[in-house]
Amino acid sequence: MTLASIDAKTTPPAGQETVLSMVIPTYNERGNVAELIRRLDLTLAGISWEAIFVDDNSPDGTADALKQIARTDPRIRCLRRVGRRGLAGACIEGMLASSATYVAVMDADLQHDETVLPAMLAKLQSGQYDLVAATRYVDGGDASSFSASRGKISRLATKITQRLLGTELSDPMSGFFMMRRASFDEMVPRLSPVGFKILLDIATAKEGLRIAEQAYTFGTRFDGESKFNMQIGIEFLGLLLSKMTNGHLDPRFIFFAIVGATGIAVNLIIFYLALLLWPAASFEVAKAVATGVAMTSNFLLNNSLTYRDRRLKGLGLVRGFIGFCVFGAIGAFTDIGLASQLHHQHEVWWVAGLAGSIVGVLWNYAMSSMFIWRTR
Ligand SMILES: Nc1nc2c(ncn2[C@@H]2O[C@H](COP(=O)(O)OP(=O)(O)OP(=O)(O)O)[C@@H](O)[C@H]2O)c(=O)[nH]1
Ligand SMILES: [Mg+2]
């Protein structure tokens, strides 16, 4: 590419503000990014814009492909995150890297119709709104490209969200929106980097946010594969539960507590099966096996769900498991110690037991977050 063709891009010269930052999270989107940039270039002609791609070290080399483009197109930046995964966190970091007046988030797979971007920007520039959410579920919008089953899941999740949170968004599951950067900067400490549904988190993070909607037609993936899976559904549930506590409980803590509850169930089931199928084993051995299995399943579930964005692998996984067991044992002693002390002070048995368990869970959560799945 020649210098002349670089100059032809609408990069604002020094002293002129960048109006719009497009934040685009990517994971294995190598085959889509060049086409997306080409389409943004067409649709945003005349607007001074930049694109901040946030790539979680995609194995298909998306970051390389982007950096190749960025070498000759200064509007394009790629923020490569290593050792972390997660859509919401990627969007938040990308938006934090912007210094434009407005920021937009959109997927890289070309399912989001980029031609509505100028209309979204015009709504914000009118000064009447802080956020414009693109929606498939109003007149003029269309989601018929969804498969029948994904369409059903999307509509059901939309209804549940609207019921539980009372949000007026017609498409709270959408990952396509534009907002004033100043509003984002103000609310960012209240946002959760866990999960898939950043728009819902943003739209409910601040009272009085002035929201408009923009109809669009949801397209089909241009290239590559969807990352939507069961885990994402569960994470979404965590975000909903967190929102129902007015954000007092972090989704990560809610996942940790849910995983802990499944651990109790696993413990009891394995204990029961061991006593039933292995009559030669003593009561204590059966209980030890059940506890071991429950600890392992808790650890693996936390690794793939609660701390998905800091997932441990290889030797780190082994080290983490040992730490998890050690901290778990200390937590159990604390739990028993506190419960028995309260019980001796004539506290009702279940109050003493519950207080011990709460302290035990908080201890395990704090140690896990600080030492086992700490941010690298
Ligand atoms: N940085 C980052 N991006 C992600 C991650 N997971 C998904 N993405 C990106 O987020 C966007 C949406 O992901 P998709 O897999 O298309 O999910 P979806 O659009 O909800 O689901 P489909 O309708 O099945 O495509 C895409 O640009 C992905 O590359 C992640 O863990 N990290
Ligand atoms: Mg998609």
Short mmCIF file of C-alpha atoms and ligand atoms in Angstrom, two decimals:
data_model
loop_
_atom_site.label_atom_id
_atom_site.label_comp_id
_atom_site.label_asym_id
_atom_site.label_seq_id
_atom_site.Cartn_x
_atom_site.Cartn_y
_atom_site.Cartn_z
CA MET A 1 0.00 0.00 0.00
CA THR A 2 1.29 3.46 -0.89
CA LEU A 3 1.37 6.56 1.28
CA ALA A 4 -1.25 8.12 -0.95
CA SER A 5 -3.70 5.33 -0.23
CA ILE A 6 -3.06 5.64 3.50
CA ASP A 7 -3.85 9.36 3.29
CA ALA A 8 -7.08 8.54 1.51
CA LYS A 9 -8.48 6.98 4.71
CA THR A 10 -10.59 9.27 6.85
CA THR A 11 -8.14 9.31 9.76
CA PRO A 12 -8.64 12.56 11.60
CA PRO A 13 -5.53 14.72 11.41
CA ALA A 14 -3.96 15.75 14.74
CA GLY A 15 -6.23 18.26 16.40
CA GLN A 16 -9.43 16.80 14.98
CA GLU A 17 -11.52 14.60 17.23
CA THR A 18 -12.36 10.97 16.52
CA VAL A 19 -16.14 10.86 16.62
CA LEU A 20 -16.76 7.14 16.79
CA SER A 21 -14.84 4.14 18.13
CA MET A 22 -16.13 0.78 16.89
CA VAL A 23 -15.30 -1.85 19.51
CA ILE A 24 -15.30 -5.33 18.02
CA PRO A 25 -14.62 -8.41 20.17
CA THR A 26 -13.10 -11.31 18.26
CA TYR A 27 -12.40 -14.94 18.89
CA ASN A 28 -11.48 -16.97 15.80
CA GLU A 29 -12.82 -14.45 13.29
CA ARG A 30 -9.87 -14.36 10.88
CA GLY A 31 -12.07 -14.89 7.85
CA ASN A 32 -14.41 -12.00 8.77
CA VAL A 33 -12.30 -9.03 9.80
CA ALA A 34 -11.14 -7.79 6.38
CA GLU A 35 -14.70 -7.88 5.02
CA LEU A 36 -16.03 -6.13 8.12
CA ILE A 37 -13.47 -3.33 7.80
CA ARG A 38 -14.31 -2.98 4.10
CA ARG A 39 -18.00 -2.60 4.94
CA LEU A 40 -17.34 -0.15 7.80
CA ASP A 41 -15.21 1.91 5.44
CA LEU A 42 -18.14 2.18 3.02
CA THR A 43 -20.89 2.84 5.51
CA LEU A 44 -18.95 5.28 7.73
CA ALA A 45 -17.59 7.40 4.88
CA GLY A 46 -17.46 11.02 6.00
CA ILE A 47 -17.39 10.17 9.72
CA SER A 48 -14.07 10.14 11.54
CA TRP A 49 -13.99 6.67 13.06
CA GLU A 50 -11.62 4.03 14.33
CA ALA A 51 -12.03 0.33 15.06
CA ILE A 52 -10.67 -1.26 18.23
CA PHE A 53 -10.65 -5.02 17.86
CA VAL A 54 -10.26 -6.92 21.12
CA ASP A 55 -8.94 -10.38 20.40
CA ASP A 56 -8.53 -13.06 23.06
CA ASN A 57 -5.46 -14.59 21.44
CA SER A 58 -7.50 -16.51 18.85
CA PRO A 59 -5.72 -19.68 17.75
CA ASP A 60 -6.72 -18.99 14.12
CA GLY A 61 -4.45 -15.91 14.02
CA THR A 62 -7.16 -13.21 13.96
CA ALA A 63 -4.79 -10.80 15.74
CA ASP A 64 -2.10 -11.31 13.08
CA ALA A 65 -4.59 -10.67 10.30
CA LEU A 66 -5.74 -7.48 12.05
CA LYS A 67 -2.24 -6.21 12.72
CA GLN A 68 -1.39 -6.76 9.08
CA ILE A 69 -4.29 -4.47 8.13
CA ALA A 70 -3.42 -2.00 10.93
CA ARG A 71 0.11 -1.57 9.53
CA THR A 72 -1.30 0.44 6.65
CA ASP A 73 -4.62 1.63 8.07
CA PRO A 74 -4.13 3.74 11.21
CA ARG A 75 -7.87 3.62 12.00
CA ILE A 76 -7.53 -0.02 12.94
CA ARG A 77 -6.16 -1.19 16.30
CA CYS A 78 -5.96 -4.64 17.77
CA LEU A 79 -5.84 -5.18 21.50
CA ARG A 80 -4.61 -8.73 22.01
CA ARG A 81 -5.45 -10.24 25.41
CA VAL A 82 -3.41 -13.26 26.42
CA GLY A 83 -4.55 -15.84 28.99
CA ARG A 84 -8.06 -14.44 29.26
CA ARG A 85 -11.40 -15.16 27.64
CA GLY A 86 -14.75 -13.48 27.79
CA LEU A 87 -16.96 -11.34 25.62
CA ALA A 88 -18.17 -8.79 28.19
CA GLY A 89 -14.64 -8.19 29.53
CA ALA A 90 -13.31 -7.78 25.98
CA CYS A 91 -15.99 -5.17 25.17
CA ILE A 92 -15.31 -3.25 28.40
CA GLU A 93 -11.55 -3.14 27.75
CA GLY A 94 -12.08 -2.04 24.17
CA MET A 95 -14.45 0.74 25.24
CA LEU A 96 -11.97 1.82 27.91
CA ALA A 97 -9.33 2.19 25.20
CA SER A 98 -11.50 4.69 23.31
CA SER A 99 -11.16 8.45 23.53
CA ALA A 100 -13.86 9.19 20.95
CA THR A 101 -17.13 10.98 21.71
CA TYR A 102 -19.19 7.87 20.96
CA VAL A 103 -18.45 4.16 21.19
CA ALA A 104 -20.25 1.31 19.47
CA VAL A 105 -19.98 -2.41 20.06
CA MET A 106 -20.69 -4.93 17.33
CA ASP A 107 -19.89 -8.55 16.51
CA ALA A 108 -17.22 -9.41 13.96
CA ASP A 109 -19.19 -12.11 12.16
CA LEU A 110 -21.22 -9.64 10.03
CA GLN A 111 -24.54 -10.67 11.60
CA HIS A 112 -24.96 -7.08 12.77
CA ASP A 113 -26.05 -4.85 9.92
CA GLU A 114 -23.44 -2.09 9.79
CA THR A 115 -25.57 0.09 7.52
CA VAL A 116 -27.68 1.25 10.50
CA LEU A 117 -24.61 2.76 12.22
CA PRO A 118 -25.04 6.30 10.76
CA ALA A 119 -28.69 6.35 11.92
CA MET A 120 -27.61 5.25 15.42
CA LEU A 121 -24.96 7.97 15.50
CA ALA A 122 -27.47 10.60 14.37
CA LYS A 123 -29.77 9.65 17.28
CA LEU A 124 -26.95 10.17 19.77
CA GLN A 125 -25.82 13.38 18.10
CA SER A 126 -29.36 14.77 18.44
CA GLY A 127 -28.51 15.04 22.15
CA GLN A 128 -31.72 13.27 23.22
CA TYR A 129 -30.17 9.91 24.07
CA ASP A 130 -27.24 8.33 25.90
CA LEU A 131 -27.54 4.87 24.37
CA VAL A 132 -28.94 3.47 21.13
CA ALA A 133 -29.60 -0.26 21.15
CA ALA A 134 -29.97 -2.05 17.84
CA THR A 135 -32.95 -4.41 17.96
CA ARG A 136 -34.31 -7.32 15.97
CA TYR A 137 -37.65 -7.31 17.76
CA VAL A 138 -39.48 -4.13 16.70
CA ASP A 139 -41.17 -3.15 13.44
CA GLY A 140 -38.53 -3.00 10.76
CA GLY A 141 -36.28 -5.44 12.62
CA ASP A 142 -35.81 -9.06 11.63
CA ALA A 143 -34.37 -12.16 13.29
CA SER A 144 -35.54 -14.76 10.80
CA SER A 145 -31.96 -15.83 10.05
CA PHE A 146 -31.87 -17.57 13.44
CA SER A 147 -32.33 -21.34 13.29
CA ALA A 148 -35.66 -22.43 14.80
CA SER A 149 -34.05 -23.61 18.05
CA ARG A 150 -31.77 -20.55 18.51
CA GLY A 151 -34.75 -18.30 17.73
CA LYS A 152 -36.75 -19.98 20.50
CA ILE A 153 -33.89 -19.69 23.02
CA SER A 154 -33.40 -16.01 22.15
CA ARG A 155 -37.11 -15.17 22.51
CA LEU A 156 -37.41 -17.11 25.78
CA ALA A 157 -34.31 -15.42 27.27
CA THR A 158 -35.71 -12.04 26.15
CA LYS A 159 -39.05 -12.70 27.91
CA ILE A 160 -37.41 -13.95 31.13
CA THR A 161 -35.12 -10.92 31.22
CA GLN A 162 -37.95 -8.47 30.64
CA ARG A 163 -40.03 -10.11 33.41
CA LEU A 164 -37.21 -10.35 35.95
CA LEU A 165 -35.55 -7.00 35.38
CA GLY A 166 -38.39 -4.96 33.99
CA THR A 167 -36.11 -3.62 31.24
CA GLU A 168 -37.84 -1.83 28.41
CA LEU A 169 -35.29 -3.00 25.85
CA SER A 170 -37.06 -5.03 23.17
CA ASP A 171 -33.86 -6.97 22.45
CA PRO A 172 -31.78 -7.05 25.65
CA MET A 173 -29.73 -9.98 24.29
CA SER A 174 -28.37 -7.86 21.46
CA GLY A 175 -24.63 -7.21 21.43
CA PHE A 176 -25.03 -4.30 19.02
CA PHE A 177 -25.28 -0.78 20.44
CA MET A 178 -23.75 2.69 20.49
CA MET A 179 -23.42 5.09 23.39
CA ARG A 180 -21.83 8.25 24.68
CA ARG A 181 -18.37 7.40 25.93
CA ALA A 182 -18.86 9.77 28.89
CA SER A 183 -21.85 7.69 30.08
CA PHE A 184 -19.83 4.51 29.75
CA ASP A 185 -16.86 5.95 31.66
CA GLU A 186 -19.18 6.94 34.48
CA MET A 187 -20.78 3.51 34.88
CA VAL A 188 -17.80 1.25 34.16
CA PRO A 189 -16.99 0.43 37.83
CA ARG A 190 -20.45 -1.15 38.11
CA LEU A 191 -20.12 -3.39 35.04
CA SER A 192 -19.31 -7.08 35.20
CA PRO A 193 -16.58 -8.49 32.93
CA VAL A 194 -18.19 -11.93 33.22
CA GLY A 195 -20.75 -13.10 30.69
CA PHE A 196 -21.93 -12.54 27.18
CA LYS A 197 -24.61 -9.87 27.47
CA ILE A 198 -22.91 -6.54 27.93
CA LEU A 199 -25.81 -4.42 26.61
CA LEU A 200 -28.16 -5.64 29.33
CA ASP A 201 -25.55 -4.89 31.99
CA ILE A 202 -24.96 -1.39 30.62
CA ALA A 203 -28.65 -0.54 30.12
CA THR A 204 -29.45 -1.46 33.73
CA ALA A 205 -26.28 -0.06 35.35
CA LYS A 206 -27.49 3.52 35.68
CA GLU A 207 -30.87 5.02 36.51
CA GLY A 208 -32.23 7.50 34.02
CA LEU A 209 -30.13 6.42 31.05
CA ARG A 210 -31.90 7.79 27.97
CA ILE A 211 -32.26 4.86 25.59
CA ALA A 212 -33.40 4.74 21.97
CA GLU A 213 -33.73 1.71 19.75
CA GLN A 214 -32.75 1.11 16.15
CA ALA A 215 -34.35 -1.69 14.13
CA TYR A 216 -32.05 -3.90 12.08
CA THR A 217 -32.03 -7.18 10.22
CA PHE A 218 -29.95 -9.87 11.86
CA GLY A 219 -27.84 -11.58 9.21
CA THR A 220 -26.09 -14.90 8.91
CA ARG A 221 -22.50 -15.52 9.90
CA PHE A 222 -20.11 -14.64 7.02
CA ASP A 223 -17.36 -17.10 8.03
CA GLY A 224 -16.26 -19.20 11.03
CA GLU A 225 -18.26 -20.72 13.85
CA SER A 226 -20.56 -19.42 16.59
CA LYS A 227 -19.25 -19.38 20.16
CA PHE A 228 -22.72 -19.63 21.65
CA ASN A 229 -22.96 -22.60 24.01
CA MET A 230 -24.56 -23.91 27.19
CA GLN A 231 -21.97 -22.22 29.40
CA ILE A 232 -22.99 -18.85 28.03
CA GLY A 233 -26.61 -19.58 28.97
CA ILE A 234 -25.55 -20.35 32.54
CA GLU A 235 -23.41 -17.22 32.74
CA PHE A 236 -26.36 -15.22 31.55
CA LEU A 237 -28.39 -16.63 34.42
CA GLY A 238 -25.65 -15.38 36.79
CA LEU A 239 -25.90 -11.88 35.36
CA LEU A 240 -29.71 -11.92 35.79
CA LEU A 241 -29.42 -13.09 39.40
CA SER A 242 -26.81 -10.44 40.11
CA LYS A 243 -29.06 -7.77 38.63
CA MET A 244 -31.92 -9.03 40.80
CA THR A 245 -29.79 -8.34 43.89
CA ASN A 246 -29.31 -4.81 42.52
CA GLY A 247 -25.73 -5.73 41.72
CA HIS A 248 -24.92 -6.33 45.42
CA LEU A 249 -23.77 -9.86 44.64
CA ASP A 250 -21.18 -10.19 41.90
CA PRO A 251 -22.08 -12.77 39.18
CA ARG A 252 -18.75 -14.44 39.87
CA PHE A 253 -19.69 -14.93 43.51
CA ILE A 254 -23.12 -16.23 42.49
CA PHE A 255 -21.48 -18.81 40.19
CA PHE A 256 -19.10 -19.74 42.98
CA ALA A 257 -22.02 -20.26 45.36
CA ILE A 258 -24.02 -22.25 42.75
CA VAL A 259 -20.98 -24.46 42.07
CA GLY A 260 -20.63 -24.91 45.86
CA ALA A 261 -24.28 -26.02 46.05
CA THR A 262 -23.76 -28.55 43.24
CA GLY A 263 -20.75 -29.79 45.25
CA ILE A 264 -23.03 -30.62 48.18
CA ALA A 265 -25.31 -32.58 45.85
CA VAL A 266 -22.37 -34.42 44.23
CA ASN A 267 -20.97 -35.21 47.68
CA LEU A 268 -24.26 -36.73 48.87
CA ILE A 269 -24.89 -38.72 45.67
CA ILE A 270 -21.36 -40.21 45.60
CA PHE A 271 -21.55 -40.96 49.32
CA TYR A 272 -24.85 -42.75 48.82
CA LEU A 273 -23.56 -44.70 45.78
CA ALA A 274 -20.32 -45.65 47.56
CA LEU A 275 -22.22 -47.04 50.56
CA LEU A 276 -24.62 -48.86 48.25
CA LEU A 277 -22.19 -50.30 45.67
CA TRP A 278 -19.09 -50.78 47.82
CA PRO A 279 -20.25 -52.48 51.02
CA ALA A 280 -16.66 -53.37 52.00
CA ALA A 281 -15.74 -49.67 52.33
CA SER A 282 -15.98 -48.13 55.79
CA PHE A 283 -18.27 -45.16 56.40
CA GLU A 284 -15.22 -42.87 56.63
CA VAL A 285 -13.65 -44.13 53.38
CA ALA A 286 -16.95 -43.68 51.51
CA LYS A 287 -17.23 -40.14 52.88
CA ALA A 288 -13.61 -39.36 51.96
CA VAL A 289 -14.17 -40.56 48.38
CA ALA A 290 -17.36 -38.48 48.13
CA THR A 291 -15.58 -35.38 49.44
CA GLY A 292 -12.68 -35.92 47.02
CA VAL A 293 -15.01 -36.23 44.02
CA ALA A 294 -17.02 -33.17 45.11
CA MET A 295 -13.83 -31.09 45.57
CA THR A 296 -12.62 -32.14 42.11
CA SER A 297 -15.93 -31.38 40.42
CA ASN A 298 -16.16 -28.03 42.24
CA PHE A 299 -12.65 -27.14 41.12
CA LEU A 300 -13.24 -28.10 37.48
CA LEU A 301 -16.62 -26.34 37.34
CA ASN A 302 -15.14 -23.17 38.83
CA ASN A 303 -12.27 -23.39 36.35
CA SER A 304 -14.56 -23.66 33.34
CA LEU A 305 -17.40 -21.45 34.54
CA THR A 306 -16.77 -19.10 37.48
CA TYR A 307 -13.24 -18.21 36.39
CA ARG A 308 -13.68 -18.99 32.70
CA ASP A 309 -11.82 -15.82 31.75
CA ARG A 310 -8.80 -16.88 33.87
CA ARG A 311 -9.00 -20.59 33.12
CA LEU A 312 -6.02 -22.63 34.36
CA LYS A 313 -4.33 -25.17 32.11
CA GLY A 314 -1.52 -27.74 32.29
CA LEU A 315 0.74 -27.42 35.34
CA GLY A 316 -1.21 -24.36 36.51
CA LEU A 317 -4.30 -26.55 36.72
CA VAL A 318 -2.51 -29.08 38.98
CA ARG A 319 -1.06 -26.31 41.16
CA GLY A 320 -4.46 -24.64 41.35
CA PHE A 321 -6.15 -27.87 42.38
CA ILE A 322 -3.69 -28.42 45.25
CA GLY A 323 -4.24 -24.82 46.42
CA PHE A 324 -8.01 -25.22 46.12
CA CYS A 325 -7.92 -28.34 48.34
CA VAL A 326 -5.64 -26.68 50.93
CA PHE A 327 -7.75 -23.52 51.14
CA GLY A 328 -10.91 -25.70 51.13
CA ALA A 329 -9.60 -27.66 54.14
CA ILE A 330 -8.77 -24.43 56.03
CA GLY A 331 -12.26 -23.15 55.12
CA ALA A 332 -13.85 -26.32 56.47
CA PHE A 333 -11.94 -25.97 59.79
CA THR A 334 -12.99 -22.32 60.05
CA ASP A 335 -16.60 -23.32 59.31
CA ILE A 336 -16.60 -26.07 61.97
CA GLY A 337 -14.71 -23.93 64.51
CA LEU A 338 -17.02 -20.94 64.21
CA ALA A 339 -20.19 -23.06 64.23
CA SER A 340 -19.11 -24.92 67.36
CA GLN A 341 -18.12 -21.70 69.14
CA LEU A 342 -21.48 -20.10 68.37
CA HIS A 343 -23.28 -23.27 69.40
CA HIS A 344 -21.51 -23.21 72.77
CA GLN A 345 -22.74 -19.65 73.22
CA HIS A 346 -26.29 -21.09 73.07
CA GLU A 347 -26.89 -19.97 69.52
CA VAL A 348 -29.70 -21.96 67.78
CA TRP A 349 -28.05 -24.92 66.01
CA TRP A 350 -28.95 -23.86 62.48
CA VAL A 351 -27.89 -20.23 63.01
CA ALA A 352 -24.51 -21.47 64.22
CA GLY A 353 -24.24 -23.92 61.31
CA LEU A 354 -25.28 -21.34 58.71
CA ALA A 355 -22.90 -18.67 60.06
CA GLY A 356 -20.04 -21.18 59.86
CA SER A 357 -20.95 -22.11 56.27
CA ILE A 358 -21.24 -18.48 55.14
CA VAL A 359 -17.81 -17.65 56.54
CA GLY A 360 -16.44 -20.85 54.95
CA VAL A 361 -17.83 -19.93 51.51
CA LEU A 362 -16.58 -16.34 51.76
CA TRP A 363 -13.14 -17.58 52.76
CA ASN A 364 -12.99 -20.06 49.88
CA TYR A 365 -14.19 -17.42 47.43
CA ALA A 366 -11.71 -14.80 48.60
CA MET A 367 -8.77 -17.25 48.53
CA SER A 368 -9.79 -18.63 45.12
CA SER A 369 -10.06 -15.15 43.60
CA MET A 370 -6.86 -13.84 45.16
CA PHE A 371 -4.52 -16.81 44.90
CA ILE A 372 -5.81 -19.53 42.60
CA TRP A 373 -7.52 -17.78 39.70
CA ARG A 374 -5.82 -14.44 40.19
CA THR A 375 -5.56 -12.05 37.26
CA ARG A 376 -2.27 -12.49 35.53
N1 LIG B 1 -12.65 -11.26 22.60
C1 LIG B 1 -13.61 -12.20 22.64
N2 LIG B 1 -14.57 -12.21 21.70
C2 LIG B 1 -15.51 -13.18 21.76
C3 LIG B 1 -15.51 -14.19 22.76
N3 LIG B 1 -16.58 -15.01 22.52
C4 LIG B 1 -17.20 -14.53 21.43
N4 LIG B 1 -16.55 -13.43 20.96
C5 LIG B 1 -16.91 -12.58 19.81
O1 LIG B 1 -18.20 -12.06 20.08
C6 LIG B 1 -18.95 -11.95 18.90
C7 LIG B 1 -20.26 -12.74 19.05
O2 LIG B 1 -19.97 -14.12 19.13
P1 LIG B 1 -20.82 -15.20 18.31
O3 LIG B 1 -20.12 -16.49 18.38
O4 LIG B 1 -21.12 -14.68 16.96
O5 LIG B 1 -22.13 -15.29 19.20
P2 LIG B 1 -23.61 -14.89 18.88
O6 LIG B 1 -23.65 -13.91 17.75
O7 LIG B 1 -24.27 -14.51 20.15
O8 LIG B 1 -24.18 -16.26 18.44
P3 LIG B 1 -24.58 -16.74 16.95
O9 LIG B 1 -25.88 -16.10 16.67
O10 LIG B 1 -24.67 -18.21 17.07
O11 LIG B 1 -23.47 -16.29 16.04
C8 LIG B 1 -18.06 -12.44 17.78
O12 LIG B 1 -17.41 -11.34 17.19
C9 LIG B 1 -17.06 -13.33 18.51
O13 LIG B 1 -15.83 -13.45 17.84
C10 LIG B 1 -14.46 -14.15 23.73
O14 LIG B 1 -14.39 -14.98 24.63
N5 LIG B 1 -13.56 -13.14 23.63
MG MG B 2 -22.80 -14.24 15.91
#
